[in-house]
Coordinates of C-alpha atoms in Angstrom, one line a residue:
M1 CA 41.8 5.4 15.0
N2 CA 42.0 6.5 18.5
I3 CA 39.0 5.2 20.4
T4 CA 38.0 6.7 23.8
Q5 CA 35.3 5.5 26.2
P6 CA 32.0 7.4 26.4
G7 CA 32.5 10.5 28.4
A8 CA 36.3 10.6 27.9
R9 CA 37.8 13.7 26.4
P10 CA 39.5 13.1 23.0
T11 CA 42.6 15.1 22.0
R12 CA 42.1 17.7 19.5
V13 CA 44.5 16.7 16.8
C14 CA 43.8 19.0 14.0
T15 CA 43.5 22.8 14.2
R16 CA 40.8 24.6 12.5
R17 CA 41.3 24.8 8.8
T18 CA 39.6 25.6 5.5
M19 CA 37.9 23.0 3.5
R20 CA 40.8 23.2 1.0
R21 CA 43.4 22.1 3.6
V22 CA 41.5 19.5 5.8
Y23 CA 42.1 16.4 3.6
T24 CA 45.9 17.0 3.1
R25 CA 46.6 18.0 6.7
C26 CA 44.7 15.2 8.4
T27 CA 46.4 12.7 6.0
M28 CA 49.8 14.1 6.3
R29 CA 49.5 14.0 10.1
R30 CA 49.8 10.2 9.8
V31 CA 52.8 10.5 7.5
Y32 CA 54.5 13.0 9.8
T33 CA 53.9 10.7 12.8
R34 CA 55.6 7.8 11.0
C35 CA 58.5 9.9 10.0
I36 CA 59.1 11.1 13.5
V37 CA 59.0 7.6 14.9
L38 CA 61.5 6.4 12.2
I39 CA 63.8 9.3 12.9
L40 CA 63.8 8.5 16.7
L41 CA 64.5 4.9 15.9
V42 CA 67.5 5.7 13.8
C43 CA 68.8 8.0 16.5
F44 CA 68.4 5.4 19.1
V45 CA 70.2 2.7 17.0
S46 CA 73.0 4.9 16.0
G47 CA 73.5 6.4 19.4
S48 CA 74.1 9.8 17.8
M49 CA 74.3 12.5 20.4
S50 CA 73.9 15.1 17.8
C51 CA 70.2 14.2 17.5
G52 CA 69.7 15.8 20.9
F53 CA 67.2 13.1 22.2
I54 CA 69.5 10.3 23.9
V55 CA 73.1 10.4 25.2
F56 CA 74.9 7.0 25.6
N57 CA 77.8 6.8 28.2
D58 CA 80.2 4.2 26.6
P59 CA 82.8 3.1 29.3
T60 CA 85.5 2.6 26.6
T61 CA 85.1 5.8 24.8
E62 CA 86.0 9.3 25.7
S63 CA 83.9 11.9 23.8
T64 CA 82.7 15.5 24.0
T65 CA 79.0 16.2 24.6
P66 CA 77.6 18.7 22.2
G67 CA 77.1 22.1 23.9
T68 CA 79.7 21.4 26.5
T69 CA 83.6 21.7 26.7
E70 CA 84.0 18.8 29.1
S71 CA 85.0 15.1 28.3
T72 CA 82.6 12.5 29.4
T73 CA 83.9 9.1 30.6
A74 CA 82.4 6.0 32.4
E75 CA 82.9 7.8 35.7
S76 CA 80.9 10.9 34.6
T77 CA 77.6 11.2 36.5
T78 CA 76.5 14.7 35.4
V79 CA 76.4 16.1 32.0
T80 CA 75.8 19.9 31.5
T81 CA 74.2 21.1 28.3
T82 CA 73.5 24.6 27.1
T83 CA 70.9 23.7 24.4
A84 CA 68.3 26.5 24.0
P85 CA 64.8 25.5 25.2
T86 CA 62.3 24.8 22.5
E87 CA 60.2 27.7 21.5
T88 CA 56.5 27.3 22.3
T89 CA 53.6 29.1 20.6
E90 CA 51.1 30.7 22.9
P91 CA 47.6 29.6 22.3
V92 CA 45.5 32.2 20.5
D93 CA 42.6 33.5 22.6
P94 CA 39.5 33.6 20.2
R95 CA 37.9 36.3 22.3
E96 CA 41.0 38.5 22.0
E97 CA 41.1 37.9 18.2
A98 CA 37.4 38.8 17.9
D99 CA 38.0 41.9 20.0
K100 CA 40.8 43.0 17.6
L101 CA 38.4 42.7 14.6
L102 CA 35.8 44.7 16.6
D103 CA 38.3 47.3 17.5
S104 CA 39.3 47.7 13.7
L105 CA 35.7 48.8 12.9
A106 CA 34.5 52.4 12.8
D107 CA 34.0 54.0 16.2
R108 CA 30.7 55.8 17.1
N109 CA 29.0 56.6 20.3
L110 CA 25.3 55.9 20.2
G111 CA 24.6 57.6 23.6
G112 CA 23.1 54.5 25.2
A113 CA 20.4 54.2 22.5
G114 CA 18.5 51.0 22.1
V115 CA 19.0 49.0 18.9
I116 CA 16.2 46.6 18.1
I117 CA 16.6 43.4 16.3
A118 CA 13.3 41.5 15.5
T119 CA 14.0 37.9 15.4
T120 CA 12.3 34.4 15.4
D121 CA 15.3 32.8 17.2
D122 CA 16.6 34.5 20.3
E123 CA 19.0 31.8 21.2
T124 CA 21.0 32.4 18.1
I125 CA 20.5 36.2 17.6
C126 CA 22.0 38.2 20.5
P127 CA 20.8 36.0 23.4
L128 CA 20.8 37.1 27.0
S129 CA 23.1 35.2 29.4
S130 CA 22.6 31.4 29.8
D131 CA 23.8 28.5 31.7
D132 CA 24.6 27.0 28.3
E133 CA 28.2 28.0 27.5
V134 CA 27.6 28.2 23.7
I135 CA 24.6 30.5 24.1
A136 CA 26.6 32.4 26.9
A137 CA 29.4 33.0 24.5
R138 CA 27.0 34.6 22.0
S139 CA 25.8 36.9 24.9
V140 CA 29.4 37.8 25.6
A141 CA 30.1 38.7 22.0
T142 CA 26.9 40.9 21.9
R143 CA 27.9 42.7 25.0
A144 CA 31.3 43.6 23.5
V145 CA 29.4 45.3 20.6
E146 CA 27.3 47.2 23.1
D147 CA 30.3 48.4 24.9
K148 CA 32.0 49.5 21.7
Y149 CA 29.1 51.6 20.5
N150 CA 27.6 52.6 24.0
A151 CA 24.3 50.9 22.9
L152 CA 21.8 48.5 24.2
I153 CA 20.9 45.7 21.8
I154 CA 17.3 44.6 22.3
T155 CA 15.8 41.4 20.7
D156 CA 12.2 41.2 20.0
L157 CA 11.1 37.6 19.8
V158 CA 8.3 37.2 17.3
D159 CA 7.0 34.6 14.8
S160 CA 7.7 35.3 11.2
Q161 CA 4.3 36.2 10.0
S162 CA 3.7 38.6 12.9
M163 CA 7.1 40.1 12.0
L164 CA 6.1 40.5 8.4
D165 CA 2.7 42.1 9.2
A166 CA 4.3 44.6 11.7
A167 CA 7.1 45.4 9.2
L168 CA 4.4 46.1 6.4
E169 CA 2.5 48.5 8.8
A170 CA 5.7 50.3 9.7
V171 CA 6.8 50.8 6.1
A172 CA 3.4 51.8 4.9
A173 CA 3.2 54.5 7.7
D174 CA 6.9 55.5 7.3
M175 CA 7.5 54.6 10.9
Y176 CA 10.2 52.8 12.8
Y177 CA 9.9 49.1 13.5
A178 CA 13.5 47.6 14.0
D179 CA 16.9 48.3 13.1
L180 CA 17.4 44.8 11.7
L181 CA 15.3 41.8 11.1
A182 CA 16.5 38.2 11.6
V183 CA 14.1 36.1 9.6
P184 CA 14.1 32.3 8.8
L185 CA 16.0 31.9 5.5
S186 CA 13.0 30.0 4.1
R187 CA 10.8 33.1 4.6
L188 CA 13.1 35.5 2.9
G189 CA 11.1 35.3 -0.4
S190 CA 7.9 36.4 1.4
F191 CA 9.5 39.5 3.0
M192 CA 11.2 40.5 -0.4
Q193 CA 7.9 40.2 -2.4
A194 CA 6.3 42.5 0.0
G195 CA 8.5 45.1 -1.2
I196 CA 9.7 46.2 2.2
L197 CA 13.4 45.3 2.2
M198 CA 16.3 47.5 1.4
N199 CA 19.3 46.6 -0.7
M200 CA 21.7 45.6 2.0
Y201 CA 24.7 46.7 -0.4
S202 CA 23.4 50.2 0.6
L203 CA 24.0 49.8 4.3
P204 CA 27.1 51.9 5.4
Y205 CA 30.0 50.3 7.2
T206 CA 29.4 46.8 5.8
D207 CA 31.8 44.8 3.7
Y208 CA 30.4 41.4 2.6
T209 CA 33.8 40.3 1.4
K210 CA 35.0 39.9 5.0
S211 CA 35.6 36.4 6.3
Y212 CA 32.9 36.7 8.9
Y213 CA 30.2 36.6 6.3
Y214 CA 29.5 33.1 5.0
D215 CA 28.9 31.9 1.4
V216 CA 25.2 31.6 2.1
T217 CA 25.1 35.4 1.9
D218 CA 25.8 35.0 -1.9
E219 CA 22.6 33.0 -2.3
A220 CA 20.5 36.0 -0.9
V221 CA 21.4 38.2 -3.9
F222 CA 18.4 38.8 -6.3
G223 CA 19.2 40.3 -9.6
G224 CA 22.3 42.1 -8.2
E225 CA 20.4 43.4 -5.0
L226 CA 21.4 41.9 -1.6
M227 CA 18.2 40.9 0.3
A228 CA 19.9 39.3 3.3
A229 CA 23.2 38.6 5.0
Y230 CA 24.3 35.4 6.8
G231 CA 27.5 35.6 8.9
A232 CA 29.2 34.6 12.1
A233 CA 26.3 36.2 14.2
N234 CA 23.7 34.1 12.4
F235 CA 25.6 30.8 12.5
N236 CA 24.3 28.3 14.9
P237 CA 26.0 24.8 14.3
E238 CA 22.9 23.1 15.8
Q239 CA 21.0 24.0 12.6
L240 CA 23.3 22.0 10.3
S241 CA 22.6 18.5 9.1
C242 CA 25.1 15.6 9.6
V243 CA 25.3 11.8 9.5
Y244 CA 25.8 9.7 12.8
F245 CA 27.1 6.3 12.5
N246 CA 27.8 3.2 14.6
R247 CA 31.5 2.6 14.9
D248 CA 31.2 -0.8 16.5
L249 CA 29.2 -2.0 13.5
I250 CA 31.9 -0.9 11.1
A251 CA 34.7 -2.6 13.1
E252 CA 32.8 -5.8 13.9
Y253 CA 32.0 -6.5 10.3
S254 CA 35.2 -5.2 8.9
L255 CA 33.6 -2.5 6.7
D256 CA 35.4 0.4 5.1
N257 CA 36.0 3.1 7.7
P258 CA 33.8 6.1 6.7
Y259 CA 36.4 8.5 8.3
D260 CA 39.0 7.2 5.7
L261 CA 36.6 7.7 2.9
V262 CA 36.0 11.3 4.0
Y263 CA 39.7 12.0 4.2
S264 CA 40.3 10.6 0.8
G265 CA 37.4 12.5 -0.8
D266 CA 35.6 9.3 -1.6
W267 CA 32.7 9.7 0.8
T268 CA 29.8 9.6 -1.6
W269 CA 26.2 8.7 -1.5
E270 CA 27.0 5.5 -3.6
E271 CA 29.5 4.6 -0.8
L272 CA 27.0 5.2 1.9
A273 CA 24.5 3.1 0.1
R274 CA 27.0 0.3 -0.4
L275 CA 28.0 0.2 3.3
S276 CA 24.3 0.2 4.2
R277 CA 23.7 -2.9 2.0
E278 CA 26.8 -4.6 3.4
V279 CA 25.9 -4.3 7.1
N280 CA 22.4 -5.3 6.4
A281 CA 23.5 -8.5 4.7
A282 CA 26.1 -9.2 7.4
A283 CA 24.4 -8.3 10.5
G284 CA 20.7 -8.2 9.7
V285 CA 20.5 -4.5 11.1
Y286 CA 19.3 -1.5 9.2
G287 CA 21.7 0.4 7.0
H288 CA 20.4 3.9 7.1
G289 CA 17.5 6.0 8.4
T290 CA 16.6 9.7 9.1
D291 CA 15.0 11.9 11.5
Y292 CA 13.7 14.1 8.8
T293 CA 10.5 13.9 6.8
T294 CA 10.9 12.3 3.3
D295 CA 10.6 15.7 1.6
E296 CA 13.2 17.3 4.1
Y297 CA 15.4 14.3 3.5
I298 CA 15.4 14.6 -0.2
S299 CA 15.7 18.3 -0.3
G300 CA 18.6 18.3 2.0
A301 CA 20.4 15.4 0.2
A302 CA 20.1 17.2 -3.1
L303 CA 21.7 20.3 -1.6
S304 CA 24.6 18.3 -0.2
M305 CA 25.1 16.9 -3.7
G306 CA 25.7 20.5 -5.0
I307 CA 22.6 20.9 -7.1
D308 CA 22.4 24.4 -8.4
Y309 CA 18.8 25.2 -9.4
V310 CA 19.0 28.9 -10.4
T311 CA 21.3 31.2 -12.4
N312 CA 21.5 34.5 -10.7
R313 CA 23.6 37.3 -12.3
A314 CA 24.0 40.9 -11.6
N315 CA 21.7 43.2 -13.5
Q316 CA 19.6 40.4 -14.6
A317 CA 16.6 38.5 -13.3
P318 CA 17.3 35.1 -11.9
F319 CA 16.0 32.1 -13.9
V320 CA 15.7 28.3 -13.3
S321 CA 18.5 26.7 -15.3
Y322 CA 19.5 23.2 -13.7
M323 CA 18.0 21.3 -16.6
A324 CA 19.1 23.7 -19.4
E325 CA 22.3 22.0 -20.2
D326 CA 23.1 18.2 -20.7
K327 CA 25.7 18.1 -18.0
L328 CA 23.4 19.8 -15.4
A329 CA 20.4 17.7 -16.4
N330 CA 22.5 14.4 -16.2
D331 CA 23.6 15.3 -12.7
A332 CA 20.1 16.3 -11.6
N333 CA 18.8 13.0 -12.9
G334 CA 21.6 11.2 -11.2
I335 CA 20.6 12.7 -8.0
V336 CA 17.1 11.6 -8.4
D337 CA 18.2 8.1 -9.1
I338 CA 20.4 7.9 -6.1
L339 CA 17.7 9.0 -3.8
Y340 CA 15.1 6.8 -5.3
R341 CA 17.4 3.8 -4.7
M342 CA 18.1 5.0 -1.2
L343 CA 14.4 5.4 -0.2
Y344 CA 12.5 2.8 -2.3
N345 CA 14.9 0.2 -3.6
N346 CA 16.8 -0.6 -0.6
S347 CA 15.9 -3.2 2.1
A348 CA 18.4 -1.5 4.4
L349 CA 16.2 1.5 5.0
A350 CA 14.9 1.9 8.6
P351 CA 11.2 2.4 9.0
E352 CA 10.1 6.0 9.1
G353 CA 10.1 7.5 12.5
D354 CA 12.1 4.7 14.1
S355 CA 15.6 5.7 13.2
S356 CA 16.6 7.4 16.5
D357 CA 15.6 4.5 18.6
L358 CA 17.1 2.0 16.3
F359 CA 20.4 3.9 16.3
T360 CA 20.7 4.2 20.1
S361 CA 19.9 0.5 20.5
G362 CA 22.7 -0.4 18.0
E363 CA 20.4 -1.6 15.2
L364 CA 21.1 1.1 12.6
L365 CA 24.5 2.0 10.9
F366 CA 23.8 5.6 9.6
D367 CA 21.3 8.1 11.0
F368 CA 20.7 11.4 9.2
G369 CA 20.0 14.3 11.6
S370 CA 21.0 17.7 12.8
L371 CA 24.0 18.5 15.0
E372 CA 21.4 19.4 17.7
K373 CA 20.9 15.8 18.3
M374 CA 24.5 15.2 19.4
T375 CA 24.0 16.2 23.0
S376 CA 21.1 13.6 23.4
L377 CA 23.7 10.8 22.5
T378 CA 26.3 11.8 25.0
N379 CA 25.2 9.3 27.7
R380 CA 24.0 6.5 25.3
D381 CA 25.7 3.1 25.1
V382 CA 26.0 3.2 21.3
N383 CA 29.5 3.9 20.2
W384 CA 28.9 6.6 17.6
G385 CA 30.7 9.0 15.4
I386 CA 29.7 11.8 13.1
L387 CA 30.2 12.5 9.3
P388 CA 29.4 15.2 6.9
Y389 CA 26.8 14.6 4.3
P390 CA 28.2 12.6 1.4
K391 CA 29.1 14.1 -2.0
Y392 CA 27.5 13.3 -5.3
D393 CA 30.7 12.0 -6.7
E394 CA 34.5 12.2 -6.1
E395 CA 34.6 15.3 -8.4
Q396 CA 32.5 17.4 -6.0
R397 CA 34.9 19.8 -4.5
H398 CA 33.5 20.1 -0.9
Y399 CA 31.3 18.3 1.6
L400 CA 28.2 20.5 2.1
S401 CA 25.9 20.7 5.2
P402 CA 22.4 21.7 4.6
L403 CA 21.1 24.4 6.9
S404 CA 17.8 24.2 8.7
S405 CA 15.0 26.2 7.0
D406 CA 14.6 28.0 10.4
A407 CA 18.2 29.4 10.3
P408 CA 18.0 33.2 10.6
V409 CA 19.4 35.7 8.1
F410 CA 19.7 39.5 8.6
C411 CA 17.6 41.9 6.7
A412 CA 17.1 45.7 6.9
L413 CA 13.7 47.5 6.3
A414 CA 13.4 50.2 3.7
S415 CA 11.8 52.3 6.4
T416 CA 14.7 52.0 8.8
P417 CA 15.3 55.7 9.8
N418 CA 19.0 55.2 10.7
Y419 CA 20.8 53.2 8.1
E420 CA 24.2 54.0 9.8
T421 CA 23.1 52.3 13.0
S422 CA 21.8 49.2 11.2
G423 CA 25.2 48.9 9.2
L424 CA 27.4 49.5 12.2
I425 CA 25.7 46.9 14.4
L426 CA 25.4 44.3 11.6
E427 CA 29.1 44.5 10.8
A428 CA 30.1 44.6 14.5
L429 CA 28.1 41.6 15.6
N430 CA 29.5 39.4 12.8
A431 CA 33.1 40.6 13.7
S432 CA 32.5 40.0 17.4
Y433 CA 31.1 36.6 17.0
Y434 CA 33.6 35.4 14.4
G435 CA 35.9 32.6 15.6
Y436 CA 34.9 33.0 19.2
T437 CA 31.4 31.5 19.3
N438 CA 32.5 28.5 17.1
E439 CA 35.5 27.9 19.3
I440 CA 33.4 27.7 22.3
Y441 CA 31.1 25.4 20.6
M442 CA 33.9 23.1 19.4
N443 CA 35.5 23.0 22.9
E444 CA 32.1 22.2 24.5
R445 CA 31.5 19.3 22.1
I446 CA 35.0 18.0 22.4
N447 CA 34.8 18.1 26.2
Y448 CA 31.4 16.6 26.7
C449 CA 30.1 14.9 23.5
L450 CA 32.6 13.5 20.9
R451 CA 34.2 10.1 21.5
D452 CA 37.1 10.0 19.1
N453 CA 39.6 12.3 17.4
D454 CA 38.3 11.7 13.9
S455 CA 35.0 13.1 15.0
I456 CA 36.5 16.5 15.8
N457 CA 37.8 16.7 12.2
M458 CA 34.5 15.7 10.9
L459 CA 32.7 18.3 13.0
E460 CA 35.0 21.0 11.6
L461 CA 34.2 19.9 8.1
I462 CA 30.5 20.0 8.8
L463 CA 30.7 23.5 10.2
D464 CA 32.8 24.6 7.2
G465 CA 30.2 23.2 4.7
A466 CA 27.2 25.2 5.8
T467 CA 25.0 25.7 2.8
S468 CA 21.6 26.7 1.5
D469 CA 20.5 28.0 -1.9
F470 CA 18.5 30.7 -3.8
A471 CA 15.5 28.4 -4.3
H472 CA 15.1 27.5 -0.7
M473 CA 15.5 31.1 0.4
F474 CA 13.1 32.8 -2.0
A475 CA 10.5 30.1 -2.8
S476 CA 8.1 31.4 -0.1
G477 CA 7.5 34.5 -2.2
F478 CA 6.9 32.7 -5.6
A479 CA 4.1 30.2 -6.4
S480 CA 6.1 28.4 -9.0
L481 CA 9.7 28.4 -7.9
A482 CA 9.6 25.6 -5.5
N483 CA 7.6 23.5 -8.0
A484 CA 10.3 24.1 -10.7
T485 CA 13.2 23.3 -8.4
Y486 CA 13.5 21.3 -5.2
S487 CA 9.8 20.1 -5.2
A488 CA 10.3 18.8 -8.7
V489 CA 13.2 16.7 -7.4
I490 CA 11.1 15.5 -4.5
N491 CA 8.3 14.6 -6.8
A492 CA 10.6 12.8 -9.2
V493 CA 11.9 10.6 -6.4
T494 CA 8.6 9.9 -4.7
T495 CA 6.2 9.6 -7.7
R496 CA 8.7 8.5 -10.4
S497 CA 7.6 11.3 -12.6
T498 CA 10.4 12.3 -14.9
L499 CA 12.3 15.4 -13.8
T500 CA 12.5 16.8 -17.3
A501 CA 8.6 16.8 -17.5
L502 CA 8.4 18.4 -14.1
Y503 CA 10.9 21.0 -15.0
Q504 CA 9.2 21.8 -18.4
S505 CA 5.9 22.2 -16.6
W506 CA 7.1 24.8 -14.2
H507 CA 10.2 26.6 -15.1
T508 CA 8.6 29.1 -17.5
A509 CA 6.2 30.3 -14.9
A510 CA 8.9 30.5 -12.4
D511 CA 11.1 32.5 -14.6
S512 CA 8.2 35.0 -15.3
E513 CA 7.6 35.5 -11.6
L514 CA 11.2 36.1 -10.9
A515 CA 11.5 38.6 -13.9
A516 CA 8.5 40.4 -12.5
A517 CA 9.9 40.6 -8.9
A518 CA 13.2 41.9 -10.2
T519 CA 11.5 45.1 -11.3
I520 CA 10.5 45.9 -7.7
Y521 CA 14.0 46.8 -6.7
E522 CA 15.1 48.5 -9.8

C-alpha cells in the first residue's frame, strides 16, 4: 500500500471503471507490476540489447546495435538509434466528451425562454457559479445546455411541502408551475399519490436506457409508469454513504487490510464486525460507530446488503414480497441478526453521538458516514481511508452505497404545457453532466482530501454503487408501506420482534394501498 502524508497528492492508479471490472483490474495491476519488474531483471542480467532498455559496451566483443548499421567497440562513445518513439494517448477531456453527447441530441431554439426547475437542492440541481469547483462544474454543464437551446434555466428553491402545495394548485387550475420538479427521493410517494405527476416515459426526446441515467431510475417505476428519473444531473456524491477507517490501527495491530478484502470481494458485514472485535480486544478502542441515527443506520445497512422489499412488474401493481419465499426470508432474517449483533451485542460499538470525535482522536476503527464528511477530515491528524459499505455475503455481486433521503429526483407535472421543453432539458442536462462533474469531483478529492491510492479506487466503487429502492422512494405516500418493509426491519432489530410477524401484520394492507394507487395512472 502506498501511504502518503496528510495533504500529499496520491497518484491515480486506476482509471474509472464499471463495477464488473474494478476487482480484476486493481488486482491485476499488482501482477502486471511484478511481471514488468521480472522482465527488466531478466533483460539486465542477460544484457540483451534487443529488449530496448539497456545497451552494454563489451570491450572484447564487436556487435551491431539494433536499429543501426555501425559496429560498436570499446572505443565507441556514441550510439545512434532509429527506434520509433513510444506512442502516447492524449488524455480525454471530460468536458469535451460531455459536449459530444450534448451535440448528439436534438437541436431546438427556445428563443431565450426561461425554463423553470423547482427544487429543494440548488447546489445539486443547476446551481449558479460557485467558488467550490465541484458546484462550479455543475454550473458549467448547465450553461452548456442553455447555449445549445438558447434558453435560460431558472431554479426555484423551495421546501418539498410548499412545492407540493403549489403544484397541486397549478394542476387543479390547469396552469403552469414548472417545467421540471426536483423532489427529495423520499417524498416521491407523496407527489405520486397527489395524482399530479405525469408518466415520464411519455416525455419526448428522453431515452432512459442511456448511460447517463442511473439504476435508481428503475426503482421509480410504479406499475409500468415512470414517476421520476435519476441521472448524472441529479447525482451528488456527497449524498452517498461510506465507511471511514483508521489505517494506523489496522497496521499497528496487524489486522486484515480492509482494502484487500474489498478487492477480493470478501468485504462483508461479518468481516467488519470481526475486525471491530479484534481491535477492541487488542487496543481497547472502539471498533465501529456511526454519524447516523439508529433508524437511518439500520435502514441504510439493509439497503447495502441488497434487500429487495417489493416486486414491481410492468402492468401489475407492486406488492411487498421480501418474506414471501424461503430464500428471501432467510436473507432478510440474516440481515436483522447481523445488525442486532452490531448494535446490541457488541462491546466494540461507540456511544451514540460520539463517533466523529472518537474517530478523529484515533479511538475508533470504523466510522459510518456520508462522503460529505470527507472534507472535514482533510487537516485532521488521524490517518484515514475510505471504504464502501460491506456486502451481506461474498455472493452479493456489488458493493452498494445508500443515497440520502434528500437526494433529488426529476419529475414532470401533468399540467406542464410544453412537454417537449421538459423532455429536451431533462435529457440535455443529464448528457451535459455525465462524466464531467464526477471527474471534477474525483480530481478535487484526489488533490485535496484522499491520502492513499487505494482510497481512490474505493471512492470510485462508492460512486458506482449508488442505490435506493422502491420502498424508500414511495413510502411517504402510503401509510402501510414503510411499516411492511424497512420499518419492519428496524423494529425487528431494535425491539427483537420477529420479522415474520411484522411482515404478516402489515404486508396485506400495504399491498392493498399499492393496488389502489396503481389505478390512478391507468
